[in-house]
């Protein structure tokens, strides 16, 4: 099939590449000229495991092409995916200017039947707005489908190729048939393509993300309470997670959720509720608790250093909002860096993939190390912000040798307390007993 994807970020590029992998001819459109040039030259502009191999394979096979011309993209595809940003607007709602701007152009440019598929995360009612915007100028038939994306950064290729479910929101038999045909190779193991109306599809994505954000936040509150009463959140988590109604995943406490999705999506659903005269009280709490969770380690740091952080030096391991991505949008590490800089501390960071993005934000206000151990040289403390696998089993004697101080503040509970007790280090984590030497 002939497919076009408008917007080649984490979602658009993975969508385009994976659809090419199943034999479709794909044209990806982006307004970012540098990005398009890189991709035309065979370079993957983001870090996403397993993407490079299939990206290269499909470019070689001539099934995957890149352009800055929307016109070219629209001429090529029968199915046009919109994978455009829907960032948080000033009032917390989802800003639809990219989606509706491109929809306006689509109306002017199409001259034969197209299916416009909204893959971006958008509020209920957006498909109607997209349809109305295209209709203003279009002089041919078209359908609008809501097809929210559930991939996770870091697992995006696997998630796209083997989705747990595909949600298709449409009332057009013709569009649904095309979507079923396109997605058939991805659901051979029997996972469902769930067809529903556009509004329900749009809400499904917000409901899923908000539920997961609430699950993490609930666990963060349990962890905070554990610290007050001397319980151990690791044990509580194990005890809870074995209940199949609860499940083991998303029960790990930490320094808050970040990323390009949960923070803005929870706020957007909360705001949409208000617009519909519904007060999502649970989401209001989730937003509030997560905000304070991002800096939950900070009072422990201040207390440990008797409120004097001026000229203290800190290594930060992990900058990405989660492992296996270079995405730093709303990453808890950024809040930690801001707080430490405010207090006059020095910071040396290391992240396997996200340092370039953080350099663009902080420049030479902080240092960037070439390895996790280099970041430790001469520092007073180590702070862990992202649970990359390489941080899980460090060489503790090397760590102690490199550091000037002897304390770890672990925002991701990477180490078992029994193990760390033997390492002659002070250790502060989330929802567990502090170890002080
Ligand atoms: P992104 O910011 O990584 O990428 C968006 C791309 O769109 C950029 O390359 C940008 O240059 C391009 N763009 C902007 N305006 C354009 C225009 N007028 N024409 C062509 N290209 C244009 O965004 P993303 O993370 O891929 O997210 C896209 C959407 O998917 C959002 O609604 C997001 O909420 C949703 N989503 C994201 C994820 C995720 O894990 N990142 C998962 C599921 C859903």
Short mmCIF file of C-alpha atoms and ligand atoms in Angstrom, two decimals:
data_model
loop_
_atom_site.label_atom_id
_atom_site.label_comp_id
_atom_site.label_asym_id
_atom_site.label_seq_id
_atom_site.Cartn_x
_atom_site.Cartn_y
_atom_site.Cartn_z
CA UNK A 1 0.00 0.00 0.00
CA UNK A 2 1.09 3.61 -0.45
CA UNK A 3 1.47 5.36 2.86
CA UNK A 4 2.56 8.83 3.91
CA UNK A 5 3.51 9.90 7.41
CA UNK A 6 3.50 13.58 8.35
CA UNK A 7 5.89 14.27 11.23
CA UNK A 8 8.94 12.04 11.76
CA UNK A 9 9.49 12.16 15.52
CA UNK A 10 9.51 9.14 17.81
CA UNK A 11 6.06 8.07 16.61
CA UNK A 12 6.17 9.11 12.95
CA UNK A 13 9.58 7.69 12.14
CA UNK A 14 8.85 4.38 13.86
CA UNK A 15 5.44 4.19 12.17
CA UNK A 16 6.88 4.93 8.74
CA UNK A 17 9.79 2.54 9.11
CA UNK A 18 7.72 -0.34 10.49
CA UNK A 19 5.06 0.08 7.78
CA UNK A 20 7.82 -0.04 5.15
CA UNK A 21 9.10 -3.22 6.82
CA UNK A 22 5.83 -5.00 5.94
CA UNK A 23 6.22 -4.09 2.28
CA UNK A 24 4.41 -0.77 2.03
CA UNK A 25 5.85 2.14 0.08
CA UNK A 26 6.25 4.93 2.61
CA UNK A 27 6.99 8.63 2.22
CA UNK A 28 7.73 10.53 5.43
CA UNK A 29 7.29 14.31 5.55
CA UNK A 30 8.83 16.67 8.07
CA UNK A 31 9.26 20.46 8.18
CA UNK A 32 12.64 20.12 9.89
CA UNK A 33 15.00 20.43 6.90
CA UNK A 34 18.11 19.26 8.80
CA UNK A 35 16.33 16.19 10.07
CA UNK A 36 15.07 15.30 6.60
CA UNK A 37 18.55 15.79 5.15
CA UNK A 38 20.01 13.45 7.78
CA UNK A 39 17.38 10.81 7.10
CA UNK A 40 17.86 11.11 3.34
CA UNK A 41 21.56 10.50 4.03
CA UNK A 42 20.69 7.29 5.91
CA UNK A 43 21.05 8.66 9.44
CA UNK A 44 18.46 7.91 12.16
CA UNK A 45 17.96 11.23 13.99
CA UNK A 46 16.76 9.72 17.31
CA UNK A 47 17.96 6.92 19.54
CA UNK A 48 15.51 4.04 19.50
CA UNK A 49 16.71 0.43 19.88
CA UNK A 50 16.43 -1.76 16.74
CA UNK A 51 15.28 1.14 14.57
CA UNK A 52 18.51 1.60 12.63
CA UNK A 53 18.59 -1.88 11.11
CA UNK A 54 15.09 -1.77 9.63
CA UNK A 55 15.50 1.90 8.70
CA UNK A 56 18.59 1.06 6.61
CA UNK A 57 17.02 -2.06 5.13
CA UNK A 58 13.93 -0.23 3.91
CA UNK A 59 15.81 2.75 2.54
CA UNK A 60 17.97 0.34 0.53
CA UNK A 61 14.86 -1.44 -0.72
CA UNK A 62 13.48 1.94 -1.85
CA UNK A 63 10.39 1.53 0.31
CA UNK A 64 11.17 4.40 2.71
CA UNK A 65 11.65 7.97 1.54
CA UNK A 66 11.86 11.38 3.16
CA UNK A 67 10.83 14.82 2.01
CA UNK A 68 10.02 18.28 3.32
CA UNK A 69 7.25 18.63 0.76
CA UNK A 70 3.78 18.05 2.14
CA UNK A 71 2.48 18.18 -1.41
CA UNK A 72 4.72 15.26 -2.40
CA UNK A 73 3.65 13.30 0.68
CA UNK A 74 -0.03 13.87 0.02
CA UNK A 75 0.25 12.92 -3.61
CA UNK A 76 1.97 9.64 -2.71
CA UNK A 77 -0.12 8.12 0.06
CA UNK A 78 -3.63 6.74 0.02
CA UNK A 79 -3.38 6.59 3.80
CA UNK A 80 -1.91 9.71 5.40
CA UNK A 81 -0.76 9.41 9.02
CA UNK A 82 -0.53 12.54 11.14
CA UNK A 83 2.22 11.98 13.74
CA UNK A 84 2.53 15.61 14.72
CA UNK A 85 3.28 17.16 18.11
CA UNK A 86 0.36 17.95 20.42
CA UNK A 87 2.27 19.85 23.12
CA UNK A 88 0.85 21.27 26.29
CA UNK A 89 -0.71 24.69 25.79
CA UNK A 90 -0.40 27.39 28.44
CA UNK A 91 -3.69 26.33 30.08
CA UNK A 92 -2.75 22.61 30.15
CA UNK A 93 -4.88 21.67 27.13
CA UNK A 94 -3.40 19.94 24.06
CA UNK A 95 -2.28 22.49 21.49
CA UNK A 96 -3.78 21.42 18.16
CA UNK A 97 -2.10 24.02 16.00
CA UNK A 98 0.14 21.48 14.22
CA UNK A 99 -2.70 19.05 13.56
CA UNK A 100 -5.18 21.65 12.37
CA UNK A 101 -2.54 23.61 10.44
CA UNK A 102 -1.58 20.53 8.43
CA UNK A 103 -5.27 19.57 8.06
CA UNK A 104 -5.92 22.96 6.50
CA UNK A 105 -3.14 22.33 3.97
CA UNK A 106 -4.43 18.81 3.31
CA UNK A 107 -7.83 20.21 2.32
CA UNK A 108 -6.16 22.50 -0.21
CA UNK A 109 -3.82 19.87 -1.64
CA UNK A 110 -5.70 16.58 -2.02
CA UNK A 111 -7.50 15.81 -5.24
CA UNK A 112 -8.45 12.14 -4.76
CA UNK A 113 -9.73 9.92 -1.94
CA UNK A 114 -7.44 9.78 1.10
CA UNK A 115 -7.72 8.35 4.58
CA UNK A 116 -6.34 10.83 7.09
CA UNK A 117 -5.23 8.93 10.17
CA UNK A 118 -4.62 10.78 13.39
CA UNK A 119 -1.85 8.98 15.28
CA UNK A 120 -1.05 11.91 17.55
CA UNK A 121 -2.59 11.93 21.02
CA UNK A 122 -5.52 14.32 20.75
CA UNK A 123 -8.56 15.30 22.82
CA UNK A 124 -12.01 13.90 22.17
CA UNK A 125 -13.57 15.75 19.26
CA UNK A 126 -10.34 16.31 17.32
CA UNK A 127 -11.30 13.95 14.46
CA UNK A 128 -14.39 16.11 13.94
CA UNK A 129 -12.26 19.25 13.91
CA UNK A 130 -9.81 17.68 11.45
CA UNK A 131 -12.70 16.63 9.21
CA UNK A 132 -14.27 20.10 9.31
CA UNK A 133 -10.93 21.79 8.61
CA UNK A 134 -10.17 19.59 5.60
CA UNK A 135 -13.77 19.86 4.34
CA UNK A 136 -13.49 23.66 4.09
CA UNK A 137 -11.25 23.35 1.04
CA UNK A 138 -11.38 19.75 -0.20
CA UNK A 139 -13.08 18.95 -3.46
CA UNK A 140 -12.78 15.16 -3.17
CA UNK A 141 -13.84 12.37 -0.83
CA UNK A 142 -11.80 11.64 2.30
CA UNK A 143 -12.15 9.90 5.65
CA UNK A 144 -10.68 10.73 9.03
CA UNK A 145 -9.62 7.91 11.36
CA UNK A 146 -8.43 8.11 14.94
CA UNK A 147 -5.67 5.55 15.47
CA UNK A 148 -3.90 6.39 18.73
CA UNK A 149 -0.39 5.04 19.19
CA UNK A 150 0.55 3.02 22.27
CA UNK A 151 4.25 2.45 21.60
CA UNK A 152 6.74 3.07 24.39
CA UNK A 153 9.96 4.92 23.70
CA UNK A 154 12.81 2.47 24.18
CA UNK A 155 10.60 -0.41 22.93
CA UNK A 156 8.96 1.47 20.08
CA UNK A 157 9.92 -0.86 17.24
CA UNK A 158 8.88 -4.02 19.11
CA UNK A 159 5.68 -2.37 20.28
CA UNK A 160 4.79 -1.28 16.76
CA UNK A 161 5.63 -4.60 15.13
CA UNK A 162 3.91 -6.66 17.83
CA UNK A 163 1.21 -4.44 19.32
CA UNK A 164 -0.93 -5.72 22.20
CA UNK A 165 -3.85 -4.08 20.42
CA UNK A 166 -4.55 -1.62 17.65
CA UNK A 167 -7.36 0.87 18.16
CA UNK A 168 -9.11 2.18 15.07
CA UNK A 169 -11.75 4.86 15.51
CA UNK A 170 -13.88 5.43 12.44
CA UNK A 171 -17.41 5.26 11.14
CA UNK A 172 -16.37 4.73 7.52
CA UNK A 173 -16.53 1.14 6.25
CA UNK A 174 -14.09 2.00 3.47
CA UNK A 175 -11.51 3.47 5.85
CA UNK A 176 -11.87 0.60 8.34
CA UNK A 177 -11.27 -1.93 5.54
CA UNK A 178 -8.08 -0.14 4.51
CA UNK A 179 -6.84 0.08 8.11
CA UNK A 180 -7.55 -3.64 8.66
CA UNK A 181 -5.61 -4.48 5.50
CA UNK A 182 -2.68 -2.29 6.51
CA UNK A 183 -2.44 -3.67 10.05
CA UNK A 184 -3.15 -7.35 9.27
CA UNK A 185 0.57 -8.34 9.22
CA UNK A 186 1.02 -6.90 12.72
CA UNK A 187 -1.72 -8.96 14.42
CA UNK A 188 -0.99 -12.43 13.12
CA UNK A 189 -0.59 -13.74 16.66
CA UNK A 190 -4.22 -12.89 17.35
CA UNK A 191 -3.97 -9.60 19.18
CA UNK A 192 -7.04 -7.53 18.36
CA UNK A 193 -7.72 -4.60 16.08
CA UNK A 194 -10.41 -2.90 18.13
CA UNK A 195 -12.73 -0.82 15.98
CA UNK A 196 -14.78 1.90 17.64
CA UNK A 197 -16.06 5.42 17.09
CA UNK A 198 -13.55 8.27 16.79
CA UNK A 199 -14.31 9.85 20.17
CA UNK A 200 -13.88 6.60 22.09
CA UNK A 201 -10.61 5.94 20.28
CA UNK A 202 -9.32 9.40 21.17
CA UNK A 203 -10.28 8.93 24.81
CA UNK A 204 -8.81 5.39 24.99
CA UNK A 205 -5.31 6.81 24.62
CA UNK A 206 -5.75 9.49 27.29
CA UNK A 207 -7.46 7.01 29.62
CA UNK A 208 -4.61 4.50 29.24
CA UNK A 209 -1.84 7.04 29.84
CA UNK A 210 -3.64 8.68 32.74
CA UNK A 211 -4.30 5.31 34.35
CA UNK A 212 -0.62 4.37 34.12
CA UNK A 213 0.45 7.78 35.45
CA UNK A 214 -1.99 7.33 38.35
CA UNK A 215 -0.62 3.83 39.06
CA UNK A 216 2.94 5.14 39.29
CA UNK A 217 1.80 8.09 41.36
CA UNK A 218 -0.14 5.89 43.76
CA UNK A 219 2.99 3.83 44.32
CA UNK A 220 5.05 6.98 44.84
CA UNK A 221 2.66 8.05 47.57
CA UNK A 222 2.85 4.60 49.19
CA UNK A 223 6.66 4.95 49.08
CA UNK A 224 6.54 8.38 50.70
CA UNK A 225 4.28 6.98 53.42
CA UNK A 226 6.62 3.99 53.90
CA UNK A 227 9.38 6.42 54.81
CA UNK A 228 7.21 8.02 57.48
CA UNK A 229 6.30 4.74 59.17
CA UNK A 230 9.41 2.63 58.60
CA UNK A 231 7.94 0.21 56.05
CA UNK A 232 9.88 -0.93 52.96
CA UNK A 233 8.20 -0.13 49.65
CA UNK A 234 10.09 -2.92 47.85
CA UNK A 235 8.43 -5.48 50.08
CA UNK A 236 5.04 -3.79 49.80
CA UNK A 237 5.41 -3.73 46.00
CA UNK A 238 6.16 -7.44 45.85
CA UNK A 239 3.28 -8.20 48.14
CA UNK A 240 0.85 -6.14 46.09
CA UNK A 241 2.07 -6.99 42.60
CA UNK A 242 1.46 -10.72 42.93
CA UNK A 243 -2.27 -9.97 43.03
CA UNK A 244 -3.24 -10.53 39.40
CA UNK A 245 -5.85 -7.78 39.62
CA UNK A 246 -3.03 -5.33 40.34
CA UNK A 247 -0.14 -6.78 38.32
CA UNK A 248 3.60 -6.39 38.82
CA UNK A 249 4.27 -3.64 36.30
CA UNK A 250 4.27 0.11 36.93
CA UNK A 251 4.63 -0.40 40.67
CA UNK A 252 8.20 0.84 40.96
CA UNK A 253 8.42 4.06 42.96
CA UNK A 254 10.83 6.79 41.94
CA UNK A 255 11.31 10.48 41.34
CA UNK A 256 8.16 10.91 39.28
CA UNK A 257 7.08 10.21 35.75
CA UNK A 258 8.33 12.41 32.92
CA UNK A 259 8.60 12.16 29.17
CA UNK A 260 6.75 13.62 26.26
CA UNK A 261 3.46 11.88 27.01
CA UNK A 262 2.31 11.27 30.58
CA UNK A 263 2.77 14.82 31.92
CA UNK A 264 1.00 16.55 29.05
CA UNK A 265 -1.63 13.85 28.52
CA UNK A 266 -2.78 13.79 32.15
CA UNK A 267 -3.04 17.59 32.10
CA UNK A 268 -4.88 17.58 28.77
CA UNK A 269 -7.46 15.03 29.99
CA UNK A 270 -7.93 17.02 33.18
CA UNK A 271 -8.49 20.19 31.13
CA UNK A 272 -10.84 18.42 28.68
CA UNK A 273 -12.84 17.26 31.69
CA UNK A 274 -13.22 20.85 32.87
CA UNK A 275 -14.37 21.94 29.42
CA UNK A 276 -17.06 19.24 29.56
CA UNK A 277 -18.01 20.40 33.06
CA UNK A 278 -16.45 17.33 34.66
CA UNK A 279 -13.92 17.63 37.44
CA UNK A 280 -11.33 14.84 37.22
CA UNK A 281 -10.33 14.99 40.90
CA UNK A 282 -8.06 11.98 40.67
CA UNK A 283 -6.06 13.54 37.84
CA UNK A 284 -5.67 16.80 39.73
CA UNK A 285 -4.00 14.84 42.54
CA UNK A 286 -1.83 12.87 40.13
CA UNK A 287 -0.51 16.10 38.59
CA UNK A 288 0.17 17.64 41.98
CA UNK A 289 1.84 14.60 43.54
CA UNK A 290 4.03 13.99 40.52
CA UNK A 291 5.27 17.55 40.53
CA UNK A 292 6.47 17.29 44.10
CA UNK A 293 7.82 13.75 43.55
CA UNK A 294 10.36 15.07 41.02
CA UNK A 295 12.22 16.84 43.79
CA UNK A 296 11.50 14.33 46.59
CA UNK A 297 15.22 13.49 46.92
CA UNK A 298 16.22 17.10 47.33
CA UNK A 299 15.39 17.55 51.04
CA UNK A 300 17.44 14.41 51.74
CA UNK A 301 20.38 15.89 49.87
CA UNK A 302 20.09 19.19 51.72
CA UNK A 303 19.79 17.47 55.08
CA UNK A 304 22.79 15.26 54.42
CA UNK A 305 24.93 18.31 53.62
CA UNK A 306 23.49 20.48 56.43
CA UNK A 307 21.75 22.74 53.91
CA UNK A 308 25.04 23.86 52.44
CA UNK A 309 25.30 22.80 48.81
CA UNK A 310 27.37 25.75 47.63
CA UNK A 311 30.45 24.45 45.79
CA UNK A 312 29.55 20.84 46.57
CA UNK A 313 29.96 18.64 43.52
CA UNK A 314 27.48 16.03 42.35
CA UNK A 315 27.61 13.30 39.73
CA UNK A 316 24.28 12.60 38.07
CA UNK A 317 23.87 9.20 36.44
CA UNK A 318 21.00 9.21 33.95
CA UNK A 319 19.43 12.20 32.23
CA UNK A 320 16.83 10.67 29.92
CA UNK A 321 13.31 10.51 31.34
CA UNK A 322 13.62 6.72 31.26
CA UNK A 323 16.18 4.16 30.05
CA UNK A 324 16.70 3.26 26.39
CA UNK A 325 15.83 6.67 25.03
CA UNK A 326 17.55 9.99 24.41
CA UNK A 327 14.31 11.85 25.16
CA UNK A 328 14.66 14.35 28.02
CA UNK A 329 11.26 16.01 27.80
CA UNK A 330 10.00 16.58 31.39
CA UNK A 331 12.81 14.35 32.70
CA UNK A 332 13.17 14.45 36.52
CA UNK A 333 16.95 14.93 36.01
CA UNK A 334 16.28 18.42 34.64
CA UNK A 335 14.47 19.44 37.83
CA UNK A 336 17.32 18.06 39.90
CA UNK A 337 19.91 19.98 37.86
CA UNK A 338 17.94 23.23 38.19
CA UNK A 339 17.66 22.82 41.97
CA UNK A 340 21.34 22.02 42.44
CA UNK A 341 22.49 24.90 40.23
CA UNK A 342 20.20 27.25 42.16
CA UNK A 343 22.08 26.28 45.33
CA UNK A 344 25.52 26.86 43.76
CA UNK A 345 26.48 23.19 43.36
CA UNK A 346 28.71 21.78 40.59
CA UNK A 347 27.34 18.99 38.43
CA UNK A 348 29.00 16.28 36.31
CA UNK A 349 26.62 14.09 34.37
CA UNK A 350 26.67 10.89 32.40
CA UNK A 351 23.93 9.33 30.28
CA UNK A 352 24.47 6.71 27.56
CA UNK A 353 22.25 8.52 25.01
CA UNK A 354 20.75 11.78 26.25
CA UNK A 355 23.79 14.02 26.85
CA UNK A 356 23.57 15.90 23.53
CA UNK A 357 19.99 16.90 24.26
CA UNK A 358 20.90 18.08 27.77
CA UNK A 359 23.93 19.98 26.41
CA UNK A 360 21.58 21.94 24.18
CA UNK A 361 19.60 22.96 27.28
CA UNK A 362 22.28 23.64 29.90
CA UNK A 363 25.38 24.33 27.76
CA UNK A 364 28.50 24.71 29.91
CA UNK A 365 26.57 25.24 33.16
CA UNK A 366 27.18 21.56 33.85
CA UNK A 367 29.87 19.06 32.87
CA UNK A 368 29.44 16.00 30.69
CA UNK A 369 31.57 12.91 31.32
CA UNK A 370 32.58 10.21 28.86
CA UNK A 371 31.74 7.38 31.20
CA UNK A 372 29.78 6.69 34.37
CA UNK A 373 33.02 6.43 36.35
CA UNK A 374 34.53 9.60 34.89
CA UNK A 375 31.47 11.48 36.17
CA UNK A 376 32.38 10.36 39.71
CA UNK A 377 35.86 11.85 39.82
CA UNK A 378 36.22 13.99 42.94
CA UNK A 379 32.48 14.44 43.57
CA UNK A 380 30.87 14.68 46.98
CA UNK A 381 27.84 12.59 46.05
CA UNK A 382 26.21 10.51 43.32
CA UNK A 383 22.59 11.06 42.31
CA UNK A 384 20.83 8.46 40.15
CA UNK A 385 17.98 9.80 38.03
CA UNK A 386 17.46 7.14 35.32
CA UNK A 387 17.52 3.36 35.70
CA UNK A 388 19.78 2.50 32.74
CA UNK A 389 20.91 -1.15 33.03
CA UNK A 390 24.61 -0.20 33.16
CA UNK A 391 24.05 1.56 36.49
CA UNK A 392 22.56 -1.54 38.11
CA UNK A 393 25.75 -3.39 39.01
CA UNK A 394 28.55 -0.86 39.35
CA UNK A 395 32.00 -1.72 40.61
CA UNK A 396 31.51 -0.22 44.08
CA UNK A 397 35.17 -0.19 45.02
CA UNK A 398 35.99 1.77 41.84
CA UNK A 399 33.06 4.06 42.64
CA UNK A 400 34.38 4.74 46.16
CA UNK A 401 37.91 5.34 44.83
CA UNK A 402 36.75 7.89 42.29
CA UNK A 403 34.44 9.81 44.59
CA UNK A 404 35.57 12.30 47.15
CA UNK A 405 32.41 11.74 49.21
CA UNK A 406 30.67 8.50 50.10
CA UNK A 407 26.96 8.99 49.54
CA UNK A 408 24.46 7.89 46.88
CA UNK A 409 21.01 9.41 46.40
CA UNK A 410 19.13 6.88 44.33
CA UNK A 411 15.93 8.13 42.71
CA UNK A 412 15.26 4.72 41.11
CA UNK A 413 15.92 2.21 43.92
CA UNK A 414 18.53 0.38 41.86
CA UNK A 415 20.26 -1.44 44.69
CA UNK A 416 19.06 -3.90 47.30
CA UNK A 417 19.53 -2.53 50.79
CA UNK A 418 21.20 -5.76 51.95
CA UNK A 419 23.82 -5.40 49.20
CA UNK A 420 24.50 -1.73 49.63
CA UNK A 421 24.87 -2.11 53.39
CA UNK A 422 28.12 -3.99 52.73
CA UNK A 423 29.57 -1.22 50.56
CA UNK A 424 30.51 1.32 53.20
CA UNK A 425 28.41 4.04 51.62
CA UNK A 426 25.58 6.25 52.82
CA UNK A 427 22.54 5.49 50.70
CA UNK A 428 19.23 7.28 50.34
CA UNK A 429 16.48 5.87 48.12
CA UNK A 430 12.70 6.11 47.76
CA UNK A 431 10.34 4.53 50.28
CA UNK A 432 13.07 2.61 52.08
CA UNK A 433 15.25 3.00 55.12
CA UNK A 434 18.20 5.42 54.76
CA UNK A 435 21.66 3.97 55.32
CA UNK A 436 24.05 6.35 57.01
CA UNK A 437 27.68 5.53 57.72
P1 LIG B 1 8.12 14.58 18.19
O1 LIG B 1 8.14 15.94 18.74
O2 LIG B 1 9.21 13.61 18.48
O3 LIG B 1 7.99 14.66 16.59
C1 LIG B 1 7.11 15.47 15.90
C2 LIG B 1 7.69 15.74 14.50
O4 LIG B 1 6.75 16.50 13.76
C3 LIG B 1 9.00 16.55 14.52
O5 LIG B 1 9.98 15.89 13.76
C4 LIG B 1 8.59 17.88 13.87
O6 LIG B 1 9.63 18.49 13.12
C5 LIG B 1 7.46 17.42 12.97
N1 LIG B 1 6.56 18.51 12.55
C6 LIG B 1 6.09 19.55 13.26
N2 LIG B 1 5.26 20.30 12.50
C7 LIG B 1 5.22 19.71 11.28
C8 LIG B 1 4.55 20.02 10.06
N3 LIG B 1 3.76 21.06 9.95
N4 LIG B 1 4.75 19.20 9.00
C9 LIG B 1 5.56 18.12 9.10
N5 LIG B 1 6.22 17.78 10.24
C10 LIG B 1 6.04 18.56 11.30
O7 LIG B 1 6.72 13.96 18.62
P2 LIG B 1 6.39 12.44 19.01
O8 LIG B 1 7.00 12.10 20.32
O9 LIG B 1 6.64 11.57 17.83
O10 LIG B 1 4.82 12.55 19.24
C11 LIG B 1 3.90 12.79 18.19
C12 LIG B 1 2.50 12.55 18.73
O11 LIG B 1 2.37 11.18 19.13
C13 LIG B 1 2.15 13.38 19.96
O12 LIG B 1 0.78 13.68 19.93
C14 LIG B 1 2.43 12.42 21.11
O13 LIG B 1 1.68 12.72 22.25
C15 LIG B 1 1.99 11.10 20.51
N6 LIG B 1 2.63 9.91 21.09
C16 LIG B 1 3.95 9.94 21.42
C17 LIG B 1 4.55 8.79 21.95
C18 LIG B 1 6.00 8.80 22.34
O14 LIG B 1 6.41 7.87 23.05
N7 LIG B 1 6.80 9.78 21.94
C19 LIG B 1 3.80 7.62 22.11
C20 LIG B 1 2.46 7.63 21.72
C21 LIG B 1 1.89 8.78 21.21
#
